[in-house]
Coordinates of C-alpha atoms in Angstrom, one line a residue:
Chain W
M1475 CA -27.2 -45.0 -4.1
L1476 CA -29.8 -42.8 -5.4
I1477 CA -32.4 -45.6 -4.3
S1478 CA -31.0 -45.1 -1.1
I1479 CA -31.3 -41.3 -0.9
A1480 CA -34.6 -41.2 -2.3
W1481 CA -35.9 -43.5 0.1
R1482 CA -34.5 -42.1 3.3
N1483 CA -35.9 -38.5 1.7
V1484 CA -39.2 -40.0 2.1
W1485 CA -38.9 -40.2 6.0
R1486 CA -37.1 -36.9 6.3
N1487 CA -40.5 -35.4 6.9
K1488 CA -42.1 -38.0 8.7
L1489 CA -45.2 -36.2 9.5
R1490 CA -45.5 -34.7 6.1
S1491 CA -45.1 -38.4 4.2
G1492 CA -47.1 -39.9 7.1
I1493 CA -50.3 -38.4 6.4
I1494 CA -50.1 -39.0 2.6
I1495 CA -49.0 -42.6 3.0
T1496 CA -52.2 -42.9 5.3
A1497 CA -54.3 -41.0 2.7
I1498 CA -53.0 -43.3 0.1
T1499 CA -53.5 -46.4 2.8
L1500 CA -57.2 -45.5 3.4
G1501 CA -57.9 -44.4 0.0
L1502 CA -56.9 -48.0 -1.3
I1503 CA -58.5 -50.0 1.5
A1504 CA -61.6 -48.3 0.6
G1505 CA -61.1 -48.9 -2.8
I1506 CA -60.5 -52.7 -2.7
F1507 CA -62.8 -53.6 0.0
S1508 CA -65.6 -51.6 -1.6
T1509 CA -64.6 -53.6 -5.0
A1510 CA -64.7 -56.7 -3.1
V1511 CA -68.0 -56.0 -1.5
Y1512 CA -69.7 -55.6 -4.8
E1513 CA -67.9 -58.4 -6.3
G1514 CA -69.4 -60.4 -3.4
M1515 CA -72.9 -58.8 -4.7
V1516 CA -72.6 -59.5 -7.9
I1517 CA -71.6 -63.0 -7.4
Q1518 CA -74.4 -63.7 -4.6
R1519 CA -76.7 -62.4 -7.5
V1520 CA -75.8 -64.4 -9.9
D1521 CA -75.7 -67.8 -7.9
K1522 CA -79.0 -66.5 -6.4
V1523 CA -80.6 -66.4 -9.7
I1524 CA -78.7 -69.7 -11.3
M1525 CA -79.7 -71.6 -7.9
S1526 CA -83.3 -70.1 -6.9
E1527 CA -84.9 -69.5 -10.7
L1528 CA -82.4 -70.3 -13.9
S1529 CA -79.7 -73.3 -12.9
H1530 CA -77.1 -73.8 -15.6
I1531 CA -78.9 -74.6 -18.8
Q1532 CA -82.3 -75.3 -19.7
I1533 CA -84.1 -77.1 -22.3
H1534 CA -87.4 -76.2 -23.8
E1535 CA -89.5 -76.7 -27.1
P1536 CA -88.4 -73.5 -29.7
G1537 CA -90.8 -70.6 -28.8
F1538 CA -92.0 -71.6 -25.5
R1539 CA -90.2 -69.4 -23.6
N1540 CA -91.9 -66.6 -25.6
S1541 CA -95.4 -67.7 -25.7
M1542 CA -95.5 -69.8 -22.4
E1543 CA -98.2 -71.9 -24.2
L1544 CA -99.2 -74.7 -21.8
T1545 CA -99.2 -76.7 -25.0
G1546 CA -95.4 -75.8 -25.4
F1547 CA -94.5 -79.0 -23.5
I1548 CA -91.5 -81.4 -24.3
P1549 CA -92.9 -84.6 -24.8
N1550 CA -90.8 -87.2 -23.8
A1551 CA -88.7 -85.0 -21.8
A1552 CA -88.4 -87.8 -19.1
S1553 CA -86.4 -89.9 -21.4
I1554 CA -84.1 -86.4 -22.4
A1555 CA -83.9 -85.7 -18.4
S1556 CA -82.3 -89.4 -17.8
K1557 CA -80.0 -88.6 -21.2
V1558 CA -78.4 -85.4 -19.9
D1559 CA -78.2 -86.7 -16.5
D1560 CA -75.7 -89.4 -17.8
I1561 CA -73.4 -86.4 -19.5
E1562 CA -70.1 -85.9 -17.2
G1563 CA -70.2 -82.9 -15.2
V1564 CA -73.7 -82.7 -15.2
E1565 CA -74.7 -82.1 -11.2
G1566 CA -78.7 -82.4 -11.5
V1567 CA -81.2 -82.5 -13.9
S1568 CA -84.8 -81.7 -13.3
N1569 CA -88.0 -81.8 -15.0
R1570 CA -90.7 -78.6 -14.5
I1571 CA -94.1 -78.1 -15.8
I1572 CA -94.3 -74.7 -15.6
V1573 CA -98.2 -72.6 -15.7
Y1574 CA -98.7 -68.9 -15.2
S1575 CA -101.9 -68.7 -13.4
M1576 CA -104.0 -67.6 -10.9
V1577 CA -103.8 -68.6 -7.1
S1578 CA -106.6 -67.8 -4.8
S1579 CA -107.2 -67.4 -0.5
A1580 CA -110.2 -66.9 1.2
E1581 CA -109.2 -63.3 1.1
T1582 CA -107.8 -62.3 -2.3
G1583 CA -106.2 -64.1 -5.4
A1584 CA -102.6 -63.3 -7.3
G1585 CA -100.9 -64.2 -10.8
V1586 CA -98.1 -66.2 -10.1
K1587 CA -95.9 -68.9 -11.5
I1588 CA -96.7 -72.0 -11.4
T1589 CA -94.0 -74.9 -11.2
G1590 CA -94.9 -78.1 -10.9
I1591 CA -91.3 -80.4 -9.7
I1592 CA -90.2 -83.7 -9.0
P1593 CA -88.8 -82.6 -5.2
K1594 CA -86.0 -85.1 -5.1
E1595 CA -84.6 -84.0 -8.8
E1596 CA -85.4 -80.3 -7.9
K1597 CA -83.2 -80.4 -5.1
K1598 CA -80.5 -81.3 -7.3
V1599 CA -80.7 -78.2 -9.5
S1600 CA -81.9 -75.4 -7.0
N1601 CA -81.8 -74.3 -3.7
I1602 CA -85.7 -73.3 -2.9
H1603 CA -85.9 -76.2 -0.1
T1604 CA -83.2 -74.7 1.8
K1605 CA -84.5 -71.3 2.0
L1606 CA -87.7 -72.7 4.3
V1607 CA -88.6 -70.7 6.8
E1608 CA -91.9 -72.5 8.1
G1609 CA -93.1 -76.1 7.4
N1610 CA -91.1 -78.6 4.9
Y1611 CA -90.7 -79.0 1.3
F1612 CA -93.2 -81.8 0.1
G1613 CA -91.8 -83.6 3.2
E1614 CA -93.6 -87.4 4.1
D1615 CA -96.4 -86.3 6.1
T1616 CA -98.1 -84.4 3.0
R1617 CA -98.2 -87.7 1.3
S1618 CA -101.0 -89.4 2.9
K1619 CA -103.1 -85.9 3.2
R1620 CA -106.2 -86.1 0.6
I1621 CA -105.3 -82.1 0.1
K1622 CA -102.2 -81.6 -2.1
P1623 CA -99.3 -79.7 -0.8
I1624 CA -98.2 -75.9 -2.3
V1625 CA -94.8 -74.5 -1.6
I1626 CA -95.3 -70.6 -1.8
G1627 CA -93.0 -67.7 -1.1
Q1628 CA -93.3 -65.5 2.7
K1629 CA -94.4 -62.4 0.7
L1630 CA -96.7 -64.0 -1.3
A1631 CA -98.1 -65.6 1.9
E1632 CA -98.6 -62.3 3.5
K1633 CA -100.3 -60.9 0.5
L1634 CA -102.6 -63.7 0.5
K1635 CA -103.0 -63.5 4.1
V1636 CA -102.2 -67.4 4.6
H1637 CA -100.0 -68.9 6.6
L1638 CA -98.6 -72.6 7.3
G1639 CA -102.0 -75.0 6.7
S1640 CA -103.8 -72.4 4.8
K1641 CA -106.2 -73.7 1.7
V1642 CA -105.9 -72.0 -1.7
V1643 CA -107.0 -72.4 -4.8
I1644 CA -104.9 -72.7 -7.9
T1645 CA -107.4 -71.8 -11.1
L1646 CA -105.8 -72.6 -14.5
Q1647 CA -107.0 -73.8 -18.1
D1648 CA -105.4 -77.0 -19.2
V1649 CA -104.2 -78.8 -22.3
N1650 CA -107.9 -79.2 -23.6
N1651 CA -108.3 -75.0 -22.7
N1652 CA -110.8 -76.4 -20.1
L1653 CA -111.0 -74.1 -17.0
T1654 CA -110.0 -76.3 -13.8
G1655 CA -108.9 -75.6 -10.5
A1656 CA -107.8 -77.9 -7.6
P1657 CA -107.7 -77.0 -4.0
F1658 CA -103.9 -76.7 -2.6
R1659 CA -102.5 -76.7 1.2
V1660 CA -99.8 -74.4 2.5
K1661 CA -96.7 -77.0 3.5
G1662 CA -94.1 -74.6 3.1
I1663 CA -92.9 -71.0 3.5
F1664 CA -89.7 -70.0 1.5
N1665 CA -88.3 -66.5 1.8
T1666 CA -85.3 -66.3 -0.5
L1667 CA -84.8 -62.7 0.5
S1668 CA -85.5 -61.6 -3.0
I1669 CA -89.5 -59.9 -3.0
V1670 CA -89.9 -60.2 -6.2
F1671 CA -89.4 -63.6 -6.7
D1672 CA -91.2 -64.9 -3.2
E1673 CA -94.2 -62.7 -4.5
G1674 CA -94.4 -64.5 -8.1
N1675 CA -93.7 -68.6 -7.5
V1676 CA -95.2 -71.1 -5.9
Y1677 CA -94.1 -74.6 -6.2
V1678 CA -96.8 -78.1 -6.1
R1679 CA -95.8 -81.5 -7.1
Y1680 CA -94.7 -82.6 -10.6
E1681 CA -97.7 -85.2 -10.8
D1682 CA -100.3 -83.0 -9.5
L1683 CA -100.0 -80.2 -11.5
R1684 CA -99.4 -82.9 -14.6
A1685 CA -103.1 -84.4 -13.3
L1686 CA -104.8 -80.6 -13.4
T1687 CA -102.8 -79.7 -16.7
G1688 CA -104.0 -82.8 -18.7
L1689 CA -100.1 -82.7 -19.7
P1690 CA -99.0 -86.4 -21.0
D1691 CA -97.2 -89.1 -19.0
G1692 CA -93.1 -87.8 -18.9
A1693 CA -93.9 -84.2 -20.5
A1694 CA -92.5 -81.3 -19.3
H1695 CA -91.9 -77.2 -20.0
E1696 CA -88.5 -77.0 -19.2
I1697 CA -85.9 -79.3 -18.3
A1698 CA -83.4 -77.9 -16.0
I1699 CA -79.5 -78.6 -15.5
L1700 CA -77.6 -77.8 -13.0
A1701 CA -73.4 -78.1 -14.0
M1702 CA -70.4 -78.3 -11.8
N1703 CA -69.8 -74.4 -11.9
N1704 CA -70.7 -71.6 -13.9
E1705 CA -68.0 -71.5 -16.1
M1706 CA -69.0 -75.5 -17.1
A1707 CA -72.5 -74.1 -18.6
E1708 CA -70.8 -73.3 -21.9
V1709 CA -68.7 -76.3 -22.4
L1710 CA -71.8 -78.8 -21.5
K1711 CA -74.2 -76.7 -23.8
P1712 CA -73.5 -78.7 -27.3
K1713 CA -73.2 -81.7 -25.0
V1714 CA -76.9 -81.6 -24.1
E1715 CA -77.7 -79.9 -27.8
A1716 CA -76.4 -83.5 -29.0
V1717 CA -78.8 -85.3 -27.2
A1718 CA -82.0 -82.6 -27.0
P1719 CA -82.3 -82.5 -31.1
G1720 CA -84.5 -79.9 -32.2
L1721 CA -84.8 -78.2 -28.4
E1722 CA -83.8 -75.0 -27.6
V1723 CA -80.7 -75.1 -24.9
L1724 CA -80.0 -72.3 -23.2
T1725 CA -77.3 -71.4 -20.7
W1726 CA -78.0 -69.4 -17.6
I1727 CA -75.8 -66.5 -19.6
N1728 CA -78.0 -67.0 -22.8
L1729 CA -81.1 -66.9 -20.6
S1730 CA -80.0 -63.7 -18.6
P1731 CA -77.6 -61.7 -20.6
E1732 CA -77.8 -58.7 -17.6
M1733 CA -76.7 -61.1 -15.3
N1734 CA -73.2 -61.6 -17.3
Y1735 CA -73.5 -58.2 -18.2
L1736 CA -73.9 -57.2 -14.4
N1737 CA -70.6 -59.3 -13.8
E1738 CA -68.7 -57.7 -16.3
A1739 CA -69.6 -54.4 -16.3
M1740 CA -68.9 -54.7 -12.8
D1741 CA -65.5 -55.3 -12.8
L1742 CA -65.3 -52.4 -15.3
Y1743 CA -67.2 -49.9 -13.2
L1744 CA -64.6 -50.8 -10.0
Y1745 CA -61.7 -50.5 -12.0
I1746 CA -62.7 -46.9 -12.8
F1747 CA -63.8 -46.7 -9.0
I1748 CA -60.4 -47.1 -8.3
V1749 CA -59.1 -44.6 -10.9
I1750 CA -61.0 -42.0 -9.7
I1751 CA -59.2 -42.7 -5.7
L1752 CA -56.0 -42.8 -7.4
F1753 CA -56.8 -39.7 -9.7
A1754 CA -57.7 -38.1 -6.5
L1755 CA -54.7 -38.9 -4.6
L1756 CA -52.2 -37.8 -7.2
F1757 CA -52.8 -34.2 -6.6
G1758 CA -52.2 -35.3 -3.1
I1759 CA -48.9 -37.0 -3.7
I1760 CA -47.7 -34.2 -6.5
N1761 CA -48.1 -31.7 -3.5
T1762 CA -46.2 -33.4 -1.0
M1763 CA -43.5 -33.8 -3.3
L1764 CA -43.8 -30.1 -4.6
M1765 CA -43.5 -29.2 -1.1
A1766 CA -40.4 -31.5 -0.5
V1767 CA -38.8 -30.1 -3.9
L1768 CA -39.3 -26.5 -3.1
E1769 CA -37.8 -27.4 0.6
R1770 CA -34.9 -28.5 -0.9
T1771 CA -34.3 -26.2 -3.6
K1772 CA -30.6 -25.1 -2.6
E1773 CA -30.0 -29.0 -2.0
I1774 CA -30.9 -29.7 -5.3
G1775 CA -28.8 -27.0 -6.5
M1776 CA -25.7 -28.4 -4.9
L1777 CA -26.3 -31.8 -6.9
M1778 CA -26.7 -30.2 -9.9
A1779 CA -23.5 -28.0 -9.5
I1780 CA -21.3 -30.9 -8.2
G1781 CA -22.4 -32.6 -11.6
M1782 CA -25.3 -34.8 -11.0
N1783 CA -27.3 -34.4 -14.2
K1784 CA -30.7 -34.0 -15.3
L1785 CA -32.1 -37.2 -15.7
R1786 CA -30.7 -38.3 -12.3
V1787 CA -32.4 -35.6 -11.0
F1788 CA -35.0 -36.3 -12.3
V1789 CA -34.8 -40.0 -11.4
L1790 CA -34.1 -39.6 -8.3
I1791 CA -37.4 -37.3 -7.4
M1792 CA -39.1 -40.1 -9.5
Y1793 CA -37.8 -42.7 -7.2
E1794 CA -38.8 -40.6 -4.3
T1795 CA -42.3 -40.0 -5.3
V1796 CA -42.6 -43.8 -6.5
F1797 CA -41.7 -44.9 -3.3
L1798 CA -43.8 -42.8 -0.7
T1799 CA -46.7 -43.7 -3.2
L1800 CA -45.5 -47.5 -3.1
T1801 CA -45.5 -47.3 0.9
G1802 CA -49.2 -45.8 1.4
G1803 CA -50.3 -48.2 -1.8
L1804 CA -48.8 -51.6 -0.3
L1805 CA -50.1 -51.1 2.4
G1806 CA -53.6 -50.1 1.3
V1807 CA -53.1 -53.1 -1.1
I1808 CA -51.9 -55.6 1.9
L1809 CA -54.6 -54.3 4.3
G1810 CA -57.3 -54.0 1.7
A1811 CA -56.8 -57.2 1.1
L1812 CA -57.1 -58.7 4.4
I1813 CA -60.2 -56.7 5.6
S1814 CA -61.7 -58.3 2.3
I1815 CA -60.8 -61.6 3.2
Y1816 CA -62.2 -61.6 6.6
F1817 CA -65.4 -60.7 5.2
E1818 CA -65.6 -63.4 2.9
T1819 CA -66.3 -66.0 5.7
H1820 CA -68.0 -62.9 7.6
K1821 CA -71.1 -61.4 7.1
I1822 CA -71.8 -57.9 6.2
D1823 CA -75.1 -57.0 8.1
L1824 CA -77.0 -54.5 5.2
S1825 CA -80.2 -55.3 7.1
L1826 CA -80.7 -51.4 7.2
W1827 CA -81.2 -51.0 3.9
A1828 CA -82.3 -54.6 3.3
E1829 CA -85.7 -53.3 1.5
G1830 CA -84.1 -51.7 -1.1
Y1831 CA -81.7 -54.6 -1.6
M1832 CA -84.1 -57.3 -1.8
E1833 CA -86.5 -55.2 -4.2
L1834 CA -83.2 -55.4 -6.3
G1835 CA -82.6 -59.0 -6.2
Y1836 CA -79.5 -58.9 -4.0
D1837 CA -79.0 -60.1 -0.5
P1838 CA -78.9 -57.9 2.8
F1839 CA -76.1 -60.4 3.8
V1840 CA -73.4 -59.9 2.1
Y1841 CA -70.2 -61.8 1.9
T1842 CA -66.9 -59.8 -0.1
S1843 CA -65.0 -61.6 -2.7
L1844 CA -61.6 -60.7 -3.5
E1845 CA -60.3 -61.0 -7.0
Y1846 CA -56.8 -61.6 -6.3
G1847 CA -55.7 -60.9 -9.9
M1848 CA -57.4 -57.3 -9.2
L1849 CA -55.0 -56.9 -6.1
G1850 CA -51.4 -56.8 -9.0
N1851 CA -53.3 -54.7 -11.1
V1852 CA -54.1 -52.0 -8.1
T1853 CA -50.2 -52.4 -7.4
I1854 CA -49.1 -51.2 -10.7
M1855 CA -52.2 -48.9 -11.1
V1856 CA -50.1 -47.3 -8.0
L1857 CA -46.8 -47.3 -9.3
I1858 CA -48.1 -45.5 -12.5
T1859 CA -49.7 -43.1 -10.1
G1860 CA -46.5 -42.7 -8.2
V1861 CA -44.6 -42.3 -11.8
L1862 CA -46.9 -39.7 -12.7
A1863 CA -47.1 -37.9 -9.8
S1864 CA -43.3 -37.4 -9.7
I1865 CA -43.6 -35.6 -13.5
Y1866 CA -44.4 -31.8 -12.2
P1867 CA -42.2 -32.2 -9.4
A1868 CA -39.2 -33.6 -11.0
W1869 CA -39.5 -30.5 -14.0
K1870 CA -39.9 -28.0 -11.2
A1871 CA -36.6 -29.5 -9.7
L1872 CA -35.5 -29.7 -13.3
S1873 CA -36.4 -25.7 -13.8
Y1874 CA -33.8 -24.4 -11.2
N1875 CA -30.7 -22.9 -12.4
P1876 CA -27.9 -24.4 -9.7
A1877 CA -26.1 -20.9 -9.2
D1878 CA -29.9 -19.7 -8.5
A1879 CA -30.7 -22.6 -6.8
L1880 CA -27.7 -22.6 -4.2
R1881 CA -28.2 -18.6 -3.2
I1882 CA -31.8 -19.5 -1.4
E1883 CA -31.7 -19.4 2.1
Chain Q
M887 CA 1.1 -23.1 -18.3
S888 CA -2.3 -21.9 -16.8
I889 CA -5.1 -24.3 -16.6
I890 CA -7.6 -21.7 -16.3
E891 CA -7.7 -18.8 -18.9
I892 CA -10.3 -16.0 -18.5
K893 CA -10.8 -13.4 -21.0
N894 CA -13.2 -10.4 -21.3
L895 CA -15.8 -11.9 -19.0
T896 CA -18.8 -10.0 -18.2
K897 CA -22.2 -10.3 -16.2
I898 CA -24.7 -7.8 -16.9
Y899 CA -27.7 -8.2 -14.8
D900 CA -30.9 -6.3 -16.5
G901 CA -32.6 -4.5 -13.3
S902 CA -36.2 -2.9 -14.2
T903 CA -34.7 0.4 -14.3
V904 CA -30.6 0.1 -14.5
E905 CA -28.4 -2.5 -15.7
V906 CA -25.9 -3.8 -13.3
R907 CA -22.6 -5.1 -14.3
A908 CA -21.6 -7.8 -11.7
V909 CA -18.5 -8.8 -13.6
D910 CA -17.0 -6.3 -15.8
H911 CA -14.8 -7.5 -18.1
I912 CA -11.9 -9.5 -16.3
D913 CA -9.2 -11.1 -17.8
L914 CA -7.2 -13.6 -15.9
S915 CA -5.6 -16.7 -15.5
F916 CA -4.7 -19.2 -12.8
E917 CA -1.7 -21.7 -12.9
Q918 CA -1.6 -25.6 -11.6
G919 CA -1.5 -25.3 -7.5
E920 CA -1.9 -22.0 -6.7
F921 CA -3.7 -21.2 -3.3
T922 CA -5.7 -17.9 -4.5
A923 CA -8.2 -15.5 -2.8
V924 CA -10.4 -13.8 -4.6
V925 CA -11.4 -11.0 -2.3
G926 CA -13.6 -7.4 -1.7
P927 CA -16.4 -6.1 -0.6
S928 CA -20.0 -7.4 -0.6
G929 CA -21.5 -6.8 -3.8
S930 CA -18.3 -6.5 -5.5
G931 CA -18.8 -9.6 -8.3
K932 CA -16.9 -12.6 -6.3
T933 CA -19.8 -14.8 -6.0
T934 CA -20.9 -14.3 -9.6
F935 CA -17.2 -14.5 -10.7
L936 CA -17.0 -17.9 -8.9
N937 CA -20.0 -19.4 -10.5
M938 CA -19.3 -18.3 -13.8
L939 CA -15.5 -20.0 -13.7
G940 CA -17.2 -23.1 -12.3
G941 CA -19.8 -22.9 -15.2
L942 CA -23.0 -22.9 -12.7
D943 CA -24.0 -19.5 -14.1
A944 CA -23.6 -18.3 -17.6
P945 CA -21.7 -14.8 -18.6
T946 CA -22.9 -12.1 -20.6
E947 CA -19.9 -12.0 -22.9
G948 CA -16.2 -13.4 -22.2
E949 CA -14.7 -16.7 -21.9
V950 CA -13.2 -19.4 -19.4
I951 CA -11.3 -21.9 -20.6
I952 CA -10.3 -24.6 -19.0
D953 CA -7.4 -27.0 -20.2
N954 CA -8.4 -25.8 -23.7
V955 CA -12.0 -26.3 -23.3
D956 CA -14.4 -23.1 -23.5
I957 CA -17.0 -24.3 -20.9
W958 CA -19.5 -22.0 -22.0
Q959 CA -19.5 -23.5 -25.3
L960 CA -20.6 -26.7 -24.2
N961 CA -24.1 -27.7 -24.3
S962 CA -25.4 -28.0 -20.9
R963 CA -25.2 -31.5 -20.4
K964 CA -21.7 -31.7 -21.4
R965 CA -21.1 -28.9 -19.3
I966 CA -22.7 -30.5 -16.2
D967 CA -20.5 -33.5 -16.9
F968 CA -17.4 -31.2 -17.6
R969 CA -17.8 -29.7 -14.0
L970 CA -18.1 -33.2 -12.7
H971 CA -14.8 -34.0 -13.7
N972 CA -12.9 -31.3 -13.4
I973 CA -14.1 -28.9 -11.0
G974 CA -14.4 -29.2 -7.0
F975 CA -17.1 -26.9 -5.2
V976 CA -16.9 -25.9 -1.7
F977 CA -19.9 -24.0 -0.3
Q978 CA -20.5 -21.2 2.3
A979 CA -23.0 -23.4 3.7
Y980 CA -21.5 -26.6 3.4
N981 CA -24.6 -28.7 1.2
L982 CA -24.1 -31.8 2.4
L983 CA -27.1 -34.5 2.0
P984 CA -28.6 -34.8 5.5
V985 CA -29.6 -38.3 5.0
L986 CA -25.9 -39.3 4.1
T987 CA -23.2 -40.0 6.3
A988 CA -19.9 -38.2 5.8
K989 CA -18.8 -41.3 3.9
E990 CA -21.3 -41.3 1.3
N991 CA -21.5 -37.6 1.1
V992 CA -17.9 -38.2 -0.3
E993 CA -18.8 -41.5 -2.3
L994 CA -21.5 -39.9 -4.1
I995 CA -19.5 -37.9 -6.4
M996 CA -17.6 -40.6 -7.7
E997 CA -20.9 -42.8 -7.9
L998 CA -21.9 -39.9 -10.4
Q999 CA -18.7 -40.7 -11.8
R1000 CA -19.3 -44.4 -12.1
R1001 CA -16.0 -45.3 -10.6
P1002 CA -16.5 -49.0 -8.7
K1003 CA -17.3 -49.6 -5.1
E1004 CA -14.1 -50.6 -3.8
E1005 CA -12.3 -47.7 -5.2
R1006 CA -14.9 -45.5 -3.9
T1007 CA -14.7 -46.7 -0.4
E1008 CA -11.3 -46.6 -0.1
R1009 CA -11.1 -43.0 -1.5
A1010 CA -13.8 -41.6 0.6
L1011 CA -11.8 -43.3 3.7
S1012 CA -8.8 -41.9 3.0
L1013 CA -9.8 -38.3 2.1
L1014 CA -12.1 -38.2 5.4
E1015 CA -8.8 -39.1 7.5
A1016 CA -6.7 -36.6 5.4
V1017 CA -9.4 -33.9 6.6
G1018 CA -9.1 -35.3 10.5
L1019 CA -12.5 -37.4 10.2
G1020 CA -11.6 -40.9 10.3
D1021 CA -13.2 -41.3 13.4
R1022 CA -16.4 -39.4 12.1
V1023 CA -16.9 -41.3 8.6
D1024 CA -20.5 -43.1 9.9
S1025 CA -21.8 -39.8 11.1
R1026 CA -24.5 -37.9 9.7
P1027 CA -24.4 -34.2 9.1
S1028 CA -26.5 -33.1 12.2
K1029 CA -23.9 -35.3 14.1
L1030 CA -21.2 -33.0 13.4
S1031 CA -20.2 -29.5 13.7
G1032 CA -19.6 -26.5 11.1
G1033 CA -16.2 -27.1 11.0
Q1034 CA -16.4 -30.6 10.6
Q1035 CA -19.0 -30.7 8.0
Q1036 CA -17.0 -28.2 5.8
R1037 CA -14.2 -30.7 6.3
V1038 CA -16.2 -33.3 5.1
A1039 CA -17.1 -30.8 2.2
V1040 CA -13.6 -30.4 1.0
A1041 CA -13.3 -34.0 0.6
R1042 CA -16.3 -34.2 -1.0
A1043 CA -14.7 -31.3 -3.6
L1044 CA -11.5 -33.4 -3.5
A1045 CA -13.0 -37.0 -4.4
S1046 CA -13.7 -36.4 -8.0
R1047 CA -10.3 -36.0 -8.8
P1048 CA -10.8 -32.2 -9.9
K1049 CA -8.4 -30.1 -12.0
F1050 CA -9.0 -26.8 -9.3
I1051 CA -11.2 -26.6 -6.4
L1052 CA -13.3 -23.6 -6.4
A1053 CA -14.8 -22.5 -2.5
D1054 CA -17.2 -19.7 -2.0
E1055 CA -16.8 -18.3 1.5
P1056 CA -15.6 -21.3 3.1
T1057 CA -15.0 -20.1 6.3
A1058 CA -17.9 -17.6 7.0
N1059 CA -20.0 -19.9 8.9
L1060 CA -17.1 -21.2 10.9
D1061 CA -15.7 -20.0 14.3
S1062 CA -12.0 -19.1 14.3
K1063 CA -10.4 -22.5 15.5
S1064 CA -12.7 -24.5 12.9
T1065 CA -11.6 -21.7 10.3
E1066 CA -7.7 -22.2 11.5
N1067 CA -8.3 -25.9 11.1
L1068 CA -10.1 -25.9 7.5
L1069 CA -7.4 -23.5 6.2
D1070 CA -4.2 -25.7 7.1
I1071 CA -6.2 -28.3 5.8
M1072 CA -6.6 -26.9 2.3
E1073 CA -3.0 -25.5 2.6
N1074 CA -1.7 -28.8 3.5
L1075 CA -3.7 -30.6 0.5
N1076 CA -2.7 -27.3 -1.8
K1077 CA 0.9 -28.0 -1.0
E1078 CA 1.7 -31.4 -0.5
E1079 CA -0.5 -32.8 -3.5
N1080 CA -0.4 -29.5 -5.5
I1081 CA -4.0 -29.1 -5.6
T1082 CA -5.2 -25.7 -6.9
F1083 CA -7.6 -23.8 -4.3
I1084 CA -9.6 -20.4 -5.4
F1085 CA -11.9 -18.9 -2.9
S1086 CA -13.9 -16.2 -2.4
T1087 CA -13.7 -14.6 1.0
H1088 CA -13.8 -11.4 3.3
D1089 CA -11.8 -13.4 5.8
A1090 CA -8.2 -12.2 6.8
R1091 CA -7.6 -15.1 8.6
V1092 CA -8.0 -16.6 5.1
M1093 CA -6.2 -13.9 3.0
K1094 CA -3.1 -14.2 5.2
K1095 CA -3.0 -17.9 4.0
A1096 CA -3.8 -16.7 0.7
R1097 CA -0.5 -16.7 -1.8
R1098 CA -2.4 -14.6 -4.3
I1099 CA -4.9 -12.0 -4.2
V1100 CA -7.4 -10.6 -6.7
T1101 CA -9.5 -7.7 -5.1
L1102 CA -12.8 -7.0 -7.0
E1103 CA -14.3 -3.9 -6.8
D1104 CA -17.5 -2.9 -8.8
G1105 CA -17.0 -6.2 -11.0
K1106 CA -13.6 -5.3 -12.2
I1107 CA -10.0 -6.1 -10.7
L1108 CA -8.5 -3.4 -8.5
S1109 CA -5.4 -5.3 -7.8
D1110 CA -3.9 -8.5 -8.2
E1111 CA -1.1 -9.3 -6.0
I1112 CA 1.3 -12.4 -5.3
K1113 CA 2.9 -12.9 -2.3
Q1114 CA 6.6 -13.5 -2.4
P1115 CA 7.0 -16.9 -0.6

């Protein structure tokens, strides 16, 4: 009957209970939705880095990542790539020649990372080909042309003041330290929505760059591997190491520890965020329950007079507080989840602030990502908040002397 | 044999300048089946006396012995439990729980006693029938008149099978018809079930029904009169 009394007590003052329930509901909707937005942003950021830059696993000659020397290539990259491709769970393998050098237009020049790729293979490990806003990704029509094709970022195109069909010149030192260069025709312009990436990366065909640098046939600086999913990378790593003896095999977590940290730290920050919301609500709940207890002094005095012991009085107040909190909490969790689920498939347009987000490498269009385990944890946190909020009002009720409480009008 | 023995019962309130002796060295005893009114003008100490008798307000001095138990020697937890099983209360302002129906209000005290559900329901219904509310068992207090609410309170007080019932000005908020009705019910229960009633009042109609009248003045017993049948 205590449960029944507590539940009915919640609805005695509908306006007062309604206000605090609404506050809890809105607070949790905000908390859960924000969490889902941030989670979505981080996942998008991680996926973006993996799909446009890192892939899941990379193989290099030891020391290459520090020196970035042209001579730090893997001589038998083609045969290693073919072995890696046979490993179960590998979705794609692509050999890359990487050169940091200058690309110049008639107007100006810029330092860039030039990546020589085999377009057919690269499509399996990166999504740059899906980010083209103009032209094509080393399409058929480019093969017959005399000038070699190049695909560049939109931001770089603006910087170099070039457009589709413009000629640019790549200048670099070959393996023999001779200065060399070649003209390329802009055949594709991509926009990954990451300003930094789009300004610093260009793609040319593997064979064109190999010929220019003088690297031996089948050599590459980087073997990029895409696994079935992010988690699979760690599982595949030892298998890859087995077919690439003496080479440095690194997963995306090793290559970009800040991405993994971002992922893990974000979870912690989001829980702290929810705790802050609940902490603020805690005072509202205490206030509401304190008002309820003070209003019912006489009633509590009567219950104590007829023989309700202190534990039961405490439990009665605690049930009432928990019901009040859980009603708002569950509504908040359910509505917050529904809204978050809706925006998993409907983009949130942050393009008003796009410049800032893009500078940081985030997409201006965000899709939420709801972690279902979090909903259970938030519900438990709401329950704990309810129990904590009940302590002071219940203690206040217990401090009544029944004879004094019964005298109050 | 006495079911209640009161010895040297005293309550002193320490005011800022003067001390107030609300109850002043009272010795009294009550027998099983009494129908006693404690009367006196306002401030005479009636309510304080009943509160100490019922274990609600601690005396400054003296003893309240109920069935050989000095209730003020019990610790708080045991005294609450003692009240639950031995004393029924009827309050001036009824003090029913507004969120419960009449039946649930009566059942509540039996649930506190951990009585089985069937027994609770059966006894609540029979007590409400006895106080003339058999047709209002599912009504909440807000749907009942003052007299009806006080009858539910009497049924609640009886539900725990107490040794006696303390009623503090039970008719103070009732009209004459409801007062008459309530007094008849209490008198019948007293006569037929031998239930002991001790109530404070300054209502002449109540005094007329009482078989013993203890008059207090300035916290002392002015008279203790037992009416002849």
